[in-house]
XYZ file of C-alpha atoms in Angstrom:
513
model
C -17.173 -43.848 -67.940
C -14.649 -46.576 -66.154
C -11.756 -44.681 -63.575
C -9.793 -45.902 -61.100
C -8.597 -44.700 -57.627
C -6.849 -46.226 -54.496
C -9.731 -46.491 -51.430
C -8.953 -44.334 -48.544
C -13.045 -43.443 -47.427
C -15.123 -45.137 -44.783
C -17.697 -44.314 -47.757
C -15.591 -47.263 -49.502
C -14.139 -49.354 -47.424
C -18.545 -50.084 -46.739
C -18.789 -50.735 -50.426
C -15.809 -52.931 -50.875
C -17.029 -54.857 -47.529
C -20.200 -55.229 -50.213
C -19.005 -56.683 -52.716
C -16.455 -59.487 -51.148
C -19.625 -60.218 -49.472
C -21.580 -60.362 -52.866
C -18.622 -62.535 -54.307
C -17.013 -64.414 -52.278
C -19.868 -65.498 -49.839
C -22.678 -65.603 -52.616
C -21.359 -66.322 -55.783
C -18.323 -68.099 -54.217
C -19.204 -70.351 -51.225
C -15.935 -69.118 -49.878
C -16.894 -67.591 -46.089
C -20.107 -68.019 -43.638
C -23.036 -65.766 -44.506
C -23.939 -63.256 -42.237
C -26.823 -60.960 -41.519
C -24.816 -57.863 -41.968
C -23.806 -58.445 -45.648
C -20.547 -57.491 -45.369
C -17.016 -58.852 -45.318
C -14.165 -57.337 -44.228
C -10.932 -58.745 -45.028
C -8.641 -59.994 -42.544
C -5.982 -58.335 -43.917
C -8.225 -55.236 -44.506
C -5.378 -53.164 -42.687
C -2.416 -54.254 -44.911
C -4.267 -54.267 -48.529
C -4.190 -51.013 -50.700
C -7.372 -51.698 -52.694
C -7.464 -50.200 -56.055
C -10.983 -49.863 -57.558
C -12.817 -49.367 -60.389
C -16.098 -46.709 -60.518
C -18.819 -46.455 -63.060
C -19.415 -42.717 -63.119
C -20.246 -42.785 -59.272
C -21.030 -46.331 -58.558
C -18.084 -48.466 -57.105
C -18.560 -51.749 -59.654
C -15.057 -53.477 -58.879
C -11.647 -53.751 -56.821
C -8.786 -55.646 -56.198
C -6.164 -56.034 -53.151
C -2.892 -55.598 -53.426
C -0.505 -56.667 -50.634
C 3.590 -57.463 -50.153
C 3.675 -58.731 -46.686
C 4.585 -62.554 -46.313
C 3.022 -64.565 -46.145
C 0.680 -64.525 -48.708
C -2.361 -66.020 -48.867
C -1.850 -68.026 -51.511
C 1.796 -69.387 -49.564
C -0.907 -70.952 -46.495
C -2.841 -72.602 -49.640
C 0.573 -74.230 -51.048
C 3.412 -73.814 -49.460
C 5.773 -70.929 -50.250
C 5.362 -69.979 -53.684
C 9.150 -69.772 -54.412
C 8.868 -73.240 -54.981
C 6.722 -73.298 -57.969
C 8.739 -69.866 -59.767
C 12.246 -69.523 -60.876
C 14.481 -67.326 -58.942
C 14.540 -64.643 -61.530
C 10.655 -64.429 -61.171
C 10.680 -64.701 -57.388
C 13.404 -61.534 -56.695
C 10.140 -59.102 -55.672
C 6.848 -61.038 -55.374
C 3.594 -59.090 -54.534
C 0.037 -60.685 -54.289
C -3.343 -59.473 -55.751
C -6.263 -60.624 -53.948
C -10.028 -60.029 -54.056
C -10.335 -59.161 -57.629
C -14.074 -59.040 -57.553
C -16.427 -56.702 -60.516
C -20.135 -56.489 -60.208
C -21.433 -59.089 -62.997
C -23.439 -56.540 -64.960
C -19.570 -55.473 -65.714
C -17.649 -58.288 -66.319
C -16.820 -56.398 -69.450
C -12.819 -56.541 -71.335
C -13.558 -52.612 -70.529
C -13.409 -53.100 -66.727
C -10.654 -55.624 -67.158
C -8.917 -53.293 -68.877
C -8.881 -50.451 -66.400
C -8.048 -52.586 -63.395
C -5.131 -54.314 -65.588
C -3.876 -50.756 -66.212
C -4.428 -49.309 -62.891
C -2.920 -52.184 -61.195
C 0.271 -52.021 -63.193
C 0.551 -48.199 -63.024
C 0.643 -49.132 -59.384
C 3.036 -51.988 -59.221
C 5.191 -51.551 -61.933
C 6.561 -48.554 -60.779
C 7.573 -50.173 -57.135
C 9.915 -52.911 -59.189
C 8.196 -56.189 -58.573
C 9.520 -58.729 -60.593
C 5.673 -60.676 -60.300
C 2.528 -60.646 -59.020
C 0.614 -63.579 -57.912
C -2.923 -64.263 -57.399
C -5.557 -66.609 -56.146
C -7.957 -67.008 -58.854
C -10.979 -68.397 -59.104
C -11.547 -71.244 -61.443
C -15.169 -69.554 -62.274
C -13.132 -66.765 -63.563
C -10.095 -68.473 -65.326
C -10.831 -66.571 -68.555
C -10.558 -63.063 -66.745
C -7.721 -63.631 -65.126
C -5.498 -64.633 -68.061
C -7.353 -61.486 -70.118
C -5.122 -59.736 -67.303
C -2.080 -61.739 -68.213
C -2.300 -64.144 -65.536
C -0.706 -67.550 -66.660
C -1.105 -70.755 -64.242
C 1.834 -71.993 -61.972
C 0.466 -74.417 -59.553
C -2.121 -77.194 -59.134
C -5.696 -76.106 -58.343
C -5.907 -75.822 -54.878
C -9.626 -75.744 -52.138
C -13.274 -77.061 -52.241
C -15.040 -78.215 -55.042
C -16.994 -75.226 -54.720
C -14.771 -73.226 -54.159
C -11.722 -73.917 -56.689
C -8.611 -71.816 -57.063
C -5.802 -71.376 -58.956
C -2.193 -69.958 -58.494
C -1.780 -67.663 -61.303
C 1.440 -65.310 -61.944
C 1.731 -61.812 -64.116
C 5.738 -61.596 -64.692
C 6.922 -58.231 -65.264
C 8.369 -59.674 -68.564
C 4.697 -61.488 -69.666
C 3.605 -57.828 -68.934
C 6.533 -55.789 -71.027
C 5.757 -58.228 -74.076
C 1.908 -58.638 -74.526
C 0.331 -55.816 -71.914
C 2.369 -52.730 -71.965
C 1.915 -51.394 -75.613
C -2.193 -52.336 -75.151
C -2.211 -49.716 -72.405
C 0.883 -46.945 -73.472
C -2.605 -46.533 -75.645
C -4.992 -45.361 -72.849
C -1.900 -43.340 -71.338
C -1.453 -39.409 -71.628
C 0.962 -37.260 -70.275
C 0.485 -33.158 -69.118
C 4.235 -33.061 -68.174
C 5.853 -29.458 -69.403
C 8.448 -31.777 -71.449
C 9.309 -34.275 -73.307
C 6.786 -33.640 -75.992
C 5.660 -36.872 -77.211
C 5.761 -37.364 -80.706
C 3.574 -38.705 -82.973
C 5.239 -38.419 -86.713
C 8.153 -40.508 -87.957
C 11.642 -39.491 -87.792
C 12.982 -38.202 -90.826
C 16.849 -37.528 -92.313
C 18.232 -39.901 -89.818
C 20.680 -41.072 -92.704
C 21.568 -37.044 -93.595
C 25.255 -35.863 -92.955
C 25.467 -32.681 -91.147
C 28.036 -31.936 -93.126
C 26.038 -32.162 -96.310
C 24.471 -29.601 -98.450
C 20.699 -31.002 -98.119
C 21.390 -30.254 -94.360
C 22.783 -27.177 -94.389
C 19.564 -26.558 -96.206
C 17.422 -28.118 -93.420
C 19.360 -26.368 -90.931
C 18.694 -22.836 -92.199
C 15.507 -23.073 -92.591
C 15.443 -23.925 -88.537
C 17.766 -21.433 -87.901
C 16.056 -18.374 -89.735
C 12.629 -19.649 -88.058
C 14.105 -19.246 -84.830
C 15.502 -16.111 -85.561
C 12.029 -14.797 -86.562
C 10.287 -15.819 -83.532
C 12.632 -14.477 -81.130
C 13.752 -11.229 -82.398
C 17.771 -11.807 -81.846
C 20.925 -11.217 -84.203
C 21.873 -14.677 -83.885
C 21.396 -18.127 -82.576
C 23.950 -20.859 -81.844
C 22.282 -24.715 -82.214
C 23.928 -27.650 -79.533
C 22.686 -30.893 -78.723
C 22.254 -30.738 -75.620
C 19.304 -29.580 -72.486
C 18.523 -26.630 -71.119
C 21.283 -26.797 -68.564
C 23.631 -26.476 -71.195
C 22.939 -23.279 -73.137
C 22.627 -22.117 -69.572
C 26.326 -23.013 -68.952
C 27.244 -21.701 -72.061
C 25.331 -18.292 -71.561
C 27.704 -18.174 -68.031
C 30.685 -19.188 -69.764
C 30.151 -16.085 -71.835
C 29.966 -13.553 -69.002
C 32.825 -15.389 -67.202
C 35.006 -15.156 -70.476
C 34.084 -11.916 -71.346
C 35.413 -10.605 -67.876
C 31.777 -8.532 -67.824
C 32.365 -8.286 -63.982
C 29.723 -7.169 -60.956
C 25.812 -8.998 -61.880
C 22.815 -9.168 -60.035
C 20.449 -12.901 -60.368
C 16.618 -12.781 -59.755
C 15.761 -15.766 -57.877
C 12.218 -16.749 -56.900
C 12.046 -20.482 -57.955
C 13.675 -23.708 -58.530
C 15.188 -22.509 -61.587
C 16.650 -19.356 -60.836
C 18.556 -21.343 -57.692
C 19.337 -23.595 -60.608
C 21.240 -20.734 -62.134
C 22.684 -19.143 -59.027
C 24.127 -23.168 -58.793
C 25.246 -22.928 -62.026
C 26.698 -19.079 -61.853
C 28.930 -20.062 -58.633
C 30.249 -23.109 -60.722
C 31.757 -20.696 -63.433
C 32.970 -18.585 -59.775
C 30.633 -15.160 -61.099
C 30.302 -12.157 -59.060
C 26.918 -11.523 -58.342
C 24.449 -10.435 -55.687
C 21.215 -11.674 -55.865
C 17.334 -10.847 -55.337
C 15.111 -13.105 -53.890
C 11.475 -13.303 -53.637
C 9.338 -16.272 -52.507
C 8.207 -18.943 -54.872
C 5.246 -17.594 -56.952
C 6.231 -14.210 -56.441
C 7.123 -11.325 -59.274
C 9.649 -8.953 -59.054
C 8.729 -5.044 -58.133
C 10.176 -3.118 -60.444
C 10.692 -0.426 -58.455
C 12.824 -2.806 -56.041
C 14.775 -4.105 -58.890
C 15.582 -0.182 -59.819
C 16.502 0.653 -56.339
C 19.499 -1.952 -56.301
C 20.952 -0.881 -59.923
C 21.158 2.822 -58.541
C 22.761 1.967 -55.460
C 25.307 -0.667 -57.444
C 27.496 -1.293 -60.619
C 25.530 -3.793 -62.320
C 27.110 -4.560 -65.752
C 24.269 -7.727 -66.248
C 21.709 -8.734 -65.132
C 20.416 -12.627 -65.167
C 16.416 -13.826 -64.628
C 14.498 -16.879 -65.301
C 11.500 -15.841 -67.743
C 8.910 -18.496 -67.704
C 9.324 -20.242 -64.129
C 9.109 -23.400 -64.002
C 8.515 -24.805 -60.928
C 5.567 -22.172 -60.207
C 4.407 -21.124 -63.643
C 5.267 -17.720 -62.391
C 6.239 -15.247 -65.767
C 8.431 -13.108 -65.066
C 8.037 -9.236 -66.272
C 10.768 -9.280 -68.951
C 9.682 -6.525 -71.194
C 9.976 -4.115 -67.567
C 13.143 -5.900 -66.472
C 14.264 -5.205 -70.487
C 13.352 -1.559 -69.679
C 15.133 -1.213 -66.551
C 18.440 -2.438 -67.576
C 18.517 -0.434 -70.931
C 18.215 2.442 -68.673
C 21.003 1.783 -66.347
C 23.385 0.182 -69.426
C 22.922 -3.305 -67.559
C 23.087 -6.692 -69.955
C 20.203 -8.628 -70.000
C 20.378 -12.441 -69.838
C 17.489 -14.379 -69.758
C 16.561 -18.285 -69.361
C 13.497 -18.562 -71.731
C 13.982 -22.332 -71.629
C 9.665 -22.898 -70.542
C 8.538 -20.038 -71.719
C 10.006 -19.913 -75.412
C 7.413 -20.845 -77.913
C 4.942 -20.744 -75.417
C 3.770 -17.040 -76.250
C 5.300 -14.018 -78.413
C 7.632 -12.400 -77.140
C 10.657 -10.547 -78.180
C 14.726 -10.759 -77.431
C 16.043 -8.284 -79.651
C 17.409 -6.241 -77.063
C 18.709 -9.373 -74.572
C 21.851 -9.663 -74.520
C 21.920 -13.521 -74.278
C 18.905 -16.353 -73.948
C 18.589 -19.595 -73.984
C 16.189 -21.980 -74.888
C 15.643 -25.526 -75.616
C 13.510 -27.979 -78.320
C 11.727 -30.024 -76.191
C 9.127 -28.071 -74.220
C 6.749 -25.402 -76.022
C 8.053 -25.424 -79.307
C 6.084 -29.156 -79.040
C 9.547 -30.896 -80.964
C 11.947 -33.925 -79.276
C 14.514 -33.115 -76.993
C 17.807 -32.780 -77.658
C 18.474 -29.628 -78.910
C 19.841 -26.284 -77.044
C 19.413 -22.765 -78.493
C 21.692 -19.850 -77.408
C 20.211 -16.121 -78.726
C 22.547 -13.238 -78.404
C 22.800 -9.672 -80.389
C 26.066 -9.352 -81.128
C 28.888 -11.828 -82.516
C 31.571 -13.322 -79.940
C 35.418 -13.706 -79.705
C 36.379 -17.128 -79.263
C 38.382 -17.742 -75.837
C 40.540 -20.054 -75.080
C 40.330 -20.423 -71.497
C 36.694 -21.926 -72.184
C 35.911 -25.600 -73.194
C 35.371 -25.816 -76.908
C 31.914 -27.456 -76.963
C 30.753 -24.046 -74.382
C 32.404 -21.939 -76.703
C 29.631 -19.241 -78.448
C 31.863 -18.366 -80.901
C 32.175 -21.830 -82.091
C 28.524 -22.139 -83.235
C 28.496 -18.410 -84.607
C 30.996 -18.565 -87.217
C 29.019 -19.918 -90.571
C 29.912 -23.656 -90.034
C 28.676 -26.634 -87.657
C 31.341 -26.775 -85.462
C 29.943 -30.658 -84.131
C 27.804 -32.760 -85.010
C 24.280 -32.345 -85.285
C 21.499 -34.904 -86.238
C 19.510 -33.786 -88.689
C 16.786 -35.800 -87.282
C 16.313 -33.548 -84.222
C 17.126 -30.676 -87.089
C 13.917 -31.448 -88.663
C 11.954 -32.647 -86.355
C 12.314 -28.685 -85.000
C 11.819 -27.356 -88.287
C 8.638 -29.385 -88.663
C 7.645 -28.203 -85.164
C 7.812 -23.874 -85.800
C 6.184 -24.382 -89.017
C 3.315 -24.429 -86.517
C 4.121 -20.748 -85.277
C 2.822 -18.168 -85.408
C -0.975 -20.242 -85.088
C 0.536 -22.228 -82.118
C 0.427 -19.476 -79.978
C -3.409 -19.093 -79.924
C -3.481 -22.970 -79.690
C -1.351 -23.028 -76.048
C -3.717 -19.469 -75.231
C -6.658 -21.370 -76.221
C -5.423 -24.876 -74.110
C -4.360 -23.065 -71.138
C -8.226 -20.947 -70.895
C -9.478 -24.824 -71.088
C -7.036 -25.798 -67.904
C -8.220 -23.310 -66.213
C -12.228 -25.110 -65.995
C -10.878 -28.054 -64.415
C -12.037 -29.013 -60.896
C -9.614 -27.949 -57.937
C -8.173 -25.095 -60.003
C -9.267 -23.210 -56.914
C -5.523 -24.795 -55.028
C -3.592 -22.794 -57.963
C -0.578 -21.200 -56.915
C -1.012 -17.466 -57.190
C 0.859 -16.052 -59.423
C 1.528 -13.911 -62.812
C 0.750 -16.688 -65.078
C 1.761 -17.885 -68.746
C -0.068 -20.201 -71.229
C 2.597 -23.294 -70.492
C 1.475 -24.819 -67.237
C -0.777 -24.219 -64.176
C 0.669 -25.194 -60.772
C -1.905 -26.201 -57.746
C -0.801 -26.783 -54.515
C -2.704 -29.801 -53.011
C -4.411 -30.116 -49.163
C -3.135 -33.323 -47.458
C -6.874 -34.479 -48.207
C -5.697 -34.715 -51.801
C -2.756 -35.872 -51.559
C -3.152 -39.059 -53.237
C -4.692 -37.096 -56.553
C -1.215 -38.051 -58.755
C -1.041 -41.541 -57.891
C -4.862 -41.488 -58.456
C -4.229 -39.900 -61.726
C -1.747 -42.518 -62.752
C -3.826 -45.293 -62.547
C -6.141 -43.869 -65.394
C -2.919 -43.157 -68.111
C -3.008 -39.836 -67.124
C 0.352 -38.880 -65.612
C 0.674 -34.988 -64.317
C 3.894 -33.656 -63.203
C 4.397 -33.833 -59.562
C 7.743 -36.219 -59.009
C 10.252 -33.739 -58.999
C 11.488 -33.506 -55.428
C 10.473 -29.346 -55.420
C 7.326 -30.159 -56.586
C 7.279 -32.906 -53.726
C 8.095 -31.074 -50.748
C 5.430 -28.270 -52.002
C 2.699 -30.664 -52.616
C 2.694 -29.291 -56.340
C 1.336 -30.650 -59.183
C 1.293 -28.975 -62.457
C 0.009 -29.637 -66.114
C 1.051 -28.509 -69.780
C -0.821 -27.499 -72.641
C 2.155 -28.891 -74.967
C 1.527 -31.966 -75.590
C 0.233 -33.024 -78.947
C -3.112 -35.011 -77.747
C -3.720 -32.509 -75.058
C -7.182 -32.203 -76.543
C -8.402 -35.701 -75.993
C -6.337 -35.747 -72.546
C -8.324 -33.013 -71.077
C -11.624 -34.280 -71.644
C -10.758 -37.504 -69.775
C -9.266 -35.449 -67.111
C -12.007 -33.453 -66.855
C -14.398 -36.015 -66.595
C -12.156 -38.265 -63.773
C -11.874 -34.879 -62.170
C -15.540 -34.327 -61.894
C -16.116 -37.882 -60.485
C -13.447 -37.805 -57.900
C -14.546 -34.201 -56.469
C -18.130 -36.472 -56.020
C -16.427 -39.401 -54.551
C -14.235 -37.464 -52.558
C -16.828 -34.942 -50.873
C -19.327 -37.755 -50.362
C-alpha cells in the first residue's frame, strides 16, 4: 500500500538525505560523491518534503518551496519571463522529485501528484514549476508538467523547466484524483445517484405526491404531529423554532449550553431578544439531571431549549430525561436534533418544537430544513413570512420547493428503519481505529467520534489530506481544540475506512519509530 505524509522525523530527514544521494549523485551526476552517502539539501530548512511510503519503507519524495529565488530562476533567469502574467500571480517550485526505481510505477506517480496538489492547491498558487530531469521527461508530464523553457545544465546532467498551471490541473488532473478522495465530514453527504424531478412544479399534483410521501416518512420517524419543509440549513429552522417562542409571547426559558452549538443558539436566541437564563457545562460534558431539576423548582420556566446530538463534541445529550423533567414541571421542550436526527431512533412526540435538516444523517443533499412541533400554529404578523410556522402548516406549499431535493430525501428514509443499524454498525468500526485512545470523553452517539490531538500529531489532517481522505478538523472550534472528528454518513464510508485504517496503522509505525 502507497500513502503519503509531510517529513517532520530525524528518522526521515536520514532517509530523504538517502535517496537525493541515490539520485542525484548516482543516477544523476548532479553533486560530488561522498563517503557518507547522503545529501542534504541546501535548502533543507525551507523545503516541506512530502513523501511517499510503501507500507513502512520511504520509496519517494518531493520538495516543495515558495521562497525566491528558485532554483530553477539561478538556472534561467527569473521565470516570469518565460510565463504569462496570469500564470505567474503565485508561483511555487517542486524540487527533488526522486522514487526508488523498483517504483517508478503510474501508482507512485499518482500518489505524489495527489498529495502534492492536496497540498498546494489549497494555498492558491496559480503554478508550480519544476526542474526536471530529461531522464525522467515522461514522469514528469504523467504529473501534468508541460515544458516552458530551453533545456538548461551538463550533458549529463540535463534539465528542463516544466510548469503544472492550476488550470492544466482543473482540466485533465482533478477529476483522475476526486476518484481516490473520501470524505468523513458529518455533512454534506456526497451523493452518488442522479438527480431526479428537476423539471417537476411544486405546484403540481405528481409533487404533491412526492412530497407526502417525504412528509409522512418524516413524521414516522420522529414521532411529532406535524412537520413544516423550507429550503434552507440548519440555522434556519433554528430561527424559525425562536421566532415561534418570541411570537408566541411564551416568556421566562432556560438554554443548555455545553458546545459550539448550543452558544450557536444562545447567539441566535438574543437575536430574536428572548428571555432566558442559561446552564452551562464544559464541552463534552452532560447535563445532571438533578441540576437541571434544581433550577426549574427554584424558577418559572415556561421552555426549555437544548442541543440533542452535539456537534462539535459528539456529546448526546439525555433528551428522553430532559423530556421527563420538563413534563413534570409543565416546561416546553425545544430541541435542535439537526446531527443527531436520523442518526438513531428516537422519539419527539412530546417536544414541543425540533428541528432538523437533510443533509447530515438522513445521508440526502443539503438544502432542506425540517421544523417538528405537536400542535398547529397561529400565523403572526409581526414575524417575517418565510419564518412563519404557520405558513408551512396549513395544507399548501407556501414557497417554492424543488422537488429534486424533495426526492432526493424521499429516496434517502426509504433506507430507515435498516439505516440505523448501518450508522450503529459504522460507528462500532470507528471505534478500532488507531489513536481512538485521544477521544473526547463523552456520552456518545453513532454520528461522529471527536479526538483531541497531542501537538505530536498535529499534522495528522493535513497528513490525511494528502491521501483523499479529508476528516473534519477546519472549523475554527475544532481548531483552537485540536479536534478532529469523523462520520459514519457518508455513502462509501465502507471502502473509506479500510484505507484509513490501513494509513492509520502505518503512520502510528512511522511515527513511534
Amino acid at each position: 500500500m502507497y500513502w503519503c505524509k509531510i517529513a517532520h522525523t530525524e528518522a526521515e530527514f536520514e532517509e530523504i538525505a538517502r535517496l537525493n544521494y541515490e539520485t542525484f549523485v548516482e543516477e544523476i551526476p548532479q553533486h560530488q560523491p561522498n563517503s557518507a552517502r547522503k545529501k542534504m539539501d541546501r535548502f533543507h530548512h525551507e523545503n516541506t518534503y512530502i513523501v511517499v511510503y510503501k507500507e513502512l519503507e520511504l520509496i519517494g519524495m518531493l520538495a516543495f518551496r515558495d521562497q525566491r529565488p528558485f532554483s530553477i530562476d539561478e538556472k534561467i533567469g527569473k521565470v516570469e519571463q518565460y510565463l504569462s502574467k496570469e500564470i505567474s500571480t503565485k508561483l511555487c517550485e517542486i524540487r527533488l522529485l526522486a522514487v526508488k526505481k523498483a517504483y517508478r510505477t503510474g501508482r507512485v506517480l499518482l500518489k505524489l501528484t495527489q498529495a502534492l496538489t492536496a497540498f498546494a492547491y489549497e494555498k492558491g498558487y496559480s503554478a508550480a514549476v519544476i526542474s526536471g530531469t530529461t531522464r525522467e521527461e515522461k514522469l514528469y508530464k504523467q504529473m501534468g508538467f508541460t515544458q516552458f523553457a530551453p533545456a538548461t545544465g551538463t550533458e549529463d546532467a540535463l534539465f528542463l523547466p516544466m510548469v503544472l498551471t492550476r488550470q492544466q490541473f482543473e482540466t485533465s488532473l482533478q477529476q483522475r484524483l476526486a476518484k481516490e478522495c473520501h470524505t468523513f465530514y458529518p455533512g454534506p453527504v456526497k451523493q452518488n445517484e442522479p438527480f431526479n424531478y428537476s423539471e417537476l412544479s411544486h405546484r403540481s399534483l405528481g409533487f404533491q405526491s412526492l412530497f407526502e410521501q417525504m412528509r409522512n416518512k418524516l413524521l414516522q420517524l420522529s414521532g411529532a404531529e406535524h412537520v413544516a419543509t423550507i429550503v434552507g440549513t440548519g440555522t434556519l429552522a433554528n430561527e424559525v423554532m425562536l421566532g415561534q417562542l418570541k411570537a408566541q409571547q411564551l416568556g421566562h426559558g432556560l438554554i443548555l449550553i455545553n458546545g459550539e452549538f448550543g452558544e450557536r443558539l444562545r447567539r441566535q436566541a438574543e437575536r430574536w431578544s428572548l428571555d432566558f437564563d442559561v446552564v452551562e457545562e464544559d464541552w463534552g460534558s452532560t447535563f445532571a439531571i438533578n441540576i437541571l431539576e434544581s433550577y426549574l423548582q427554584k424558577g418559572s420556566y415556561q421552555w426549555l431549549l437544548v442541543v440533542h446530538g452535539e456537534t462539535s463534541t459528539g456529546t448526546c445529550n439525555d433528551l428522553k430525561g430532559i423530556l421527563q423533567l420538563t413534563k413534570r414541571y409543565d416546561t416546553k421542550l425545544c430541541v435542535d436534533c439537526i446531527s443527531s436526527f436520523g442518526a438513531m431512533p428516537f422519539t419527539l412526540e412530546d417536544c414541543y418544537l425540533a428541528t432538523a435538516v437533510s443533509g447530515k444523517a438522513i445521508g440526502a443533499l443539503s438544502g432542506l430544513a425540517f421544523v417538528f412541533s405537536q400542535n398547529i400554529v397561529k400565523s403572526s404578523t409581526t414575524l417575517p413570512a418565510y419564518l412563519d410556522l404557520a405558513n408551512y402548516q396549513q395544507g399548501a406549499i407556501p414557497f417554492t420547493l424543488p422537488a429534486v431535493l424533495v426526492a432526493n430525501v424521499e429516496t434517502a428514509l426509504q433506507a430507515y428503519p435498516e439505516r440505523y443499524g448501518q450508522l450503529q454498525q459504522r460507528f462500532n468500526t470507528l471505534l478500532q481505529l488507531p489513536f481512538m485512545h485521544y477521544q473526547v470523553s463523552t456520552r456518545q452517539y453513532p454520528m461522529l467520534i471527536t479526538l483531541q490531538l497531542p501537538k505530536a500529531l498535529a499534522n495528522l489532517q493535513s497528513d490525511l489530506k494528502l491521501n483523499g481522505l479529508y476528516v473534519h478538523a477546519d472549523s475554527q472550534y475544532l481548531r483552537r481544540r485540536n479536534f478532529i472528528q469523523l462520520a459514519v454518513i457518508q455513502p462509501d464510508f465502507e471502502l473509506a475506512i479500510e484505507r484509513l485504517h490501513n494509513i492509520l496503522s502505518y503512520y502510528k509505525q512511522v511515527e513511534d519509530a
